[in-house]
CSV table of C-alpha atoms in Angstrom, one decimal:
chain,number,residue,atom,x,y,z
O,19,GLN,CA,-1.7,-15.5,-12.9
O,20,VAL,CA,-1.0,-11.9,-12.2
O,21,GLN,CA,-1.2,-8.9,-14.5
O,22,LEU,CA,0.9,-5.8,-13.6
O,23,VAL,CA,0.2,-2.4,-15.0
O,24,GLU,CA,2.8,0.5,-14.2
O,25,SER,CA,2.3,4.3,-14.4
O,26,GLY,CA,3.9,7.2,-13.1
O,27,GLY,CA,7.3,7.4,-15.0
O,28,GLY,CA,8.4,10.4,-16.7
O,29,LEU,CA,11.2,13.1,-17.1
O,30,VAL,CA,12.3,15.0,-14.1
O,31,GLN,CA,15.3,16.9,-13.3
O,32,ALA,CA,18.4,15.7,-11.0
O,33,GLY,CA,17.4,16.1,-7.4
O,34,GLY,CA,13.6,15.9,-8.2
O,35,SER,CA,11.0,13.2,-7.3
O,36,LEU,CA,8.9,10.8,-9.0
O,37,ARG,CA,5.9,8.3,-7.6
O,38,LEU,CA,5.7,5.0,-9.6
O,39,SER,CA,2.4,2.9,-9.3
O,40,CYS,CA,1.9,-0.5,-10.1
O,41,ALA,CA,-1.7,-1.8,-10.4
O,42,ALA,CA,-2.2,-5.5,-10.1
O,43,SER,CA,-5.1,-8.0,-10.7
O,44,GLY,CA,-5.9,-11.5,-11.4
O,45,ARG,CA,-4.7,-13.2,-8.0
O,46,THR,CA,-5.1,-12.3,-4.3
O,47,PHE,CA,-2.7,-9.4,-4.1
O,48,SER,CA,-2.1,-9.7,-0.2
O,49,SER,CA,-0.9,-13.0,-0.5
O,50,TYR,CA,2.5,-12.3,-2.3
O,51,ALA,CA,5.7,-10.5,-2.2
O,52,MET,CA,5.9,-7.5,-4.7
O,53,GLY,CA,9.2,-5.8,-6.0
O,54,TRP,CA,10.6,-3.0,-8.3
O,55,PHE,CA,13.1,-3.5,-11.0
O,56,ARG,CA,14.9,-1.5,-13.5
O,57,GLN,CA,17.1,-1.6,-16.4
O,58,ALA,CA,19.2,1.0,-17.8
O,59,PRO,CA,20.3,1.0,-21.5
O,60,GLY,CA,23.0,-1.3,-22.1
O,61,LYS,CA,22.7,-2.9,-18.7
O,62,GLU,CA,21.1,-5.9,-17.0
O,63,ARG,CA,17.9,-5.5,-15.3
O,64,GLU,CA,18.3,-5.3,-11.3
O,65,GLY,CA,16.3,-5.2,-8.4
O,66,VAL,CA,15.7,-1.9,-6.6
O,67,ALA,CA,13.0,-2.5,-3.9
O,68,ALA,CA,11.0,-5.2,-2.2
O,69,ILE,CA,7.9,-5.5,0.1
O,70,SER,CA,6.3,-8.3,1.8
O,71,TRP,CA,2.6,-9.4,1.3
O,72,SER,CA,1.5,-6.9,4.4
O,73,GLY,CA,3.8,-4.2,3.5
O,74,GLY,CA,5.4,-4.8,7.0
O,75,SER,CA,8.9,-5.7,5.7
O,76,THR,CA,10.7,-3.9,2.9
O,77,TYR,CA,14.0,-4.5,1.3
O,78,TYR,CA,16.5,-2.0,-0.8
O,79,THR,CA,19.4,-2.3,-2.9
O,80,VAL,CA,22.3,-0.1,-2.0
O,81,SER,CA,21.5,2.3,-4.9
O,82,ALA,CA,17.8,2.8,-3.4
O,83,LYS,CA,18.3,2.9,0.2
O,84,GLY,CA,17.7,6.2,1.8
O,85,ARG,CA,16.1,7.6,-1.3
O,86,PHE,CA,13.6,5.3,-2.5
O,87,THR,CA,10.4,3.9,-0.7
O,88,ILE,CA,8.3,1.0,-1.4
O,89,SER,CA,5.1,0.7,-0.1
O,90,ARG,CA,1.6,-1.0,-1.1
O,91,ASP,CA,-2.0,-0.6,-0.5
O,92,ASN,CA,-3.6,-4.2,-0.6
O,93,ALA,CA,-7.2,-2.6,-0.4
O,94,GLU,CA,-6.2,-1.0,-3.7
O,95,ASN,CA,-4.3,-3.8,-5.2
O,96,THR,CA,-1.4,-1.2,-5.9
O,97,VAL,CA,2.4,-1.0,-5.2
O,98,TYR,CA,4.3,2.2,-5.0
O,99,LEU,CA,7.8,3.4,-5.4
O,100,GLN,CA,8.3,7.0,-4.1
O,101,MET,CA,11.8,8.0,-5.4
O,102,ASN,CA,13.5,11.3,-4.3
O,103,SER,CA,16.9,13.0,-4.8
O,104,LEU,CA,16.7,11.4,-8.2
O,105,LYS,CA,20.3,11.1,-10.2
O,106,PRO,CA,20.9,10.7,-13.8
O,107,GLU,CA,22.0,7.3,-13.0
O,108,ASP,CA,18.5,6.5,-12.0
O,109,THR,CA,17.4,6.7,-15.8
O,110,ALA,CA,16.1,3.5,-16.6
O,111,VAL,CA,12.8,1.5,-17.4
O,112,TYR,CA,11.3,0.7,-14.1
O,113,TYR,CA,9.2,-2.6,-13.5
O,114,CYS,CA,7.3,-3.8,-10.9
O,115,ALA,CA,7.1,-7.6,-10.5
O,116,ALA,CA,5.3,-10.2,-8.4
O,117,ASP,CA,6.8,-13.3,-6.5
O,118,VAL,CA,3.6,-15.3,-6.2
O,119,THR,CA,5.3,-18.0,-4.8
O,120,HIS,CA,6.8,-16.3,-1.5
O,121,ALA,CA,4.7,-13.8,0.9
O,122,TYR,CA,8.3,-12.0,1.8
O,123,PHE,CA,11.6,-11.0,-0.1
O,124,HIS,CA,13.1,-14.6,-1.0
O,125,SER,CA,15.6,-13.3,-3.8
O,126,TRP,CA,15.6,-11.4,-7.0
O,127,ASP,CA,15.5,-14.3,-9.0
O,128,ALA,CA,12.0,-15.4,-7.7
O,129,TYR,CA,10.0,-12.6,-9.5
O,130,ASP,CA,8.1,-14.2,-12.0
O,131,CYS,CA,5.5,-12.0,-12.9
O,132,TRP,CA,6.2,-8.8,-14.8
O,133,GLY,CA,4.7,-5.5,-16.0
O,134,HIS,CA,5.8,-3.7,-19.3
O,135,GLY,CA,7.7,-1.2,-17.5
O,136,THR,CA,7.7,2.6,-17.4
O,137,GLN,CA,10.6,5.0,-18.6
O,138,VAL,CA,12.0,7.1,-15.8
O,139,THR,CA,14.8,9.9,-17.3
O,140,VAL,CA,16.6,11.9,-15.0
O,141,SER,CA,18.0,15.0,-16.6
O,142,SER,CA,21.3,16.7,-15.1
């Protein structure tokens, strides 16, 4: 089992940046894929970015590509989401998640361990 704790959310103006962190514990961090998801008020949770076990392969949804960067530090058991050029529509609770079954991105449905989330609010 994996325990995940997110941090780094907050309030930022449109055009600003935030870096989210997710600390993992409980299982060999370097063996599985990680991802970031978000859920805006009244909407379903959606995948944002994913990264393979080594960090050598990444995957982004259209809304994140070019603005967000996912990375991981396996020595620190931490995954990051650097978010630049933030827009009001990026406002959501952001969750990190682990897909302990796969070492590479498989599907958004494969993630089965979740953090509690961190709020990101982007003001216009």
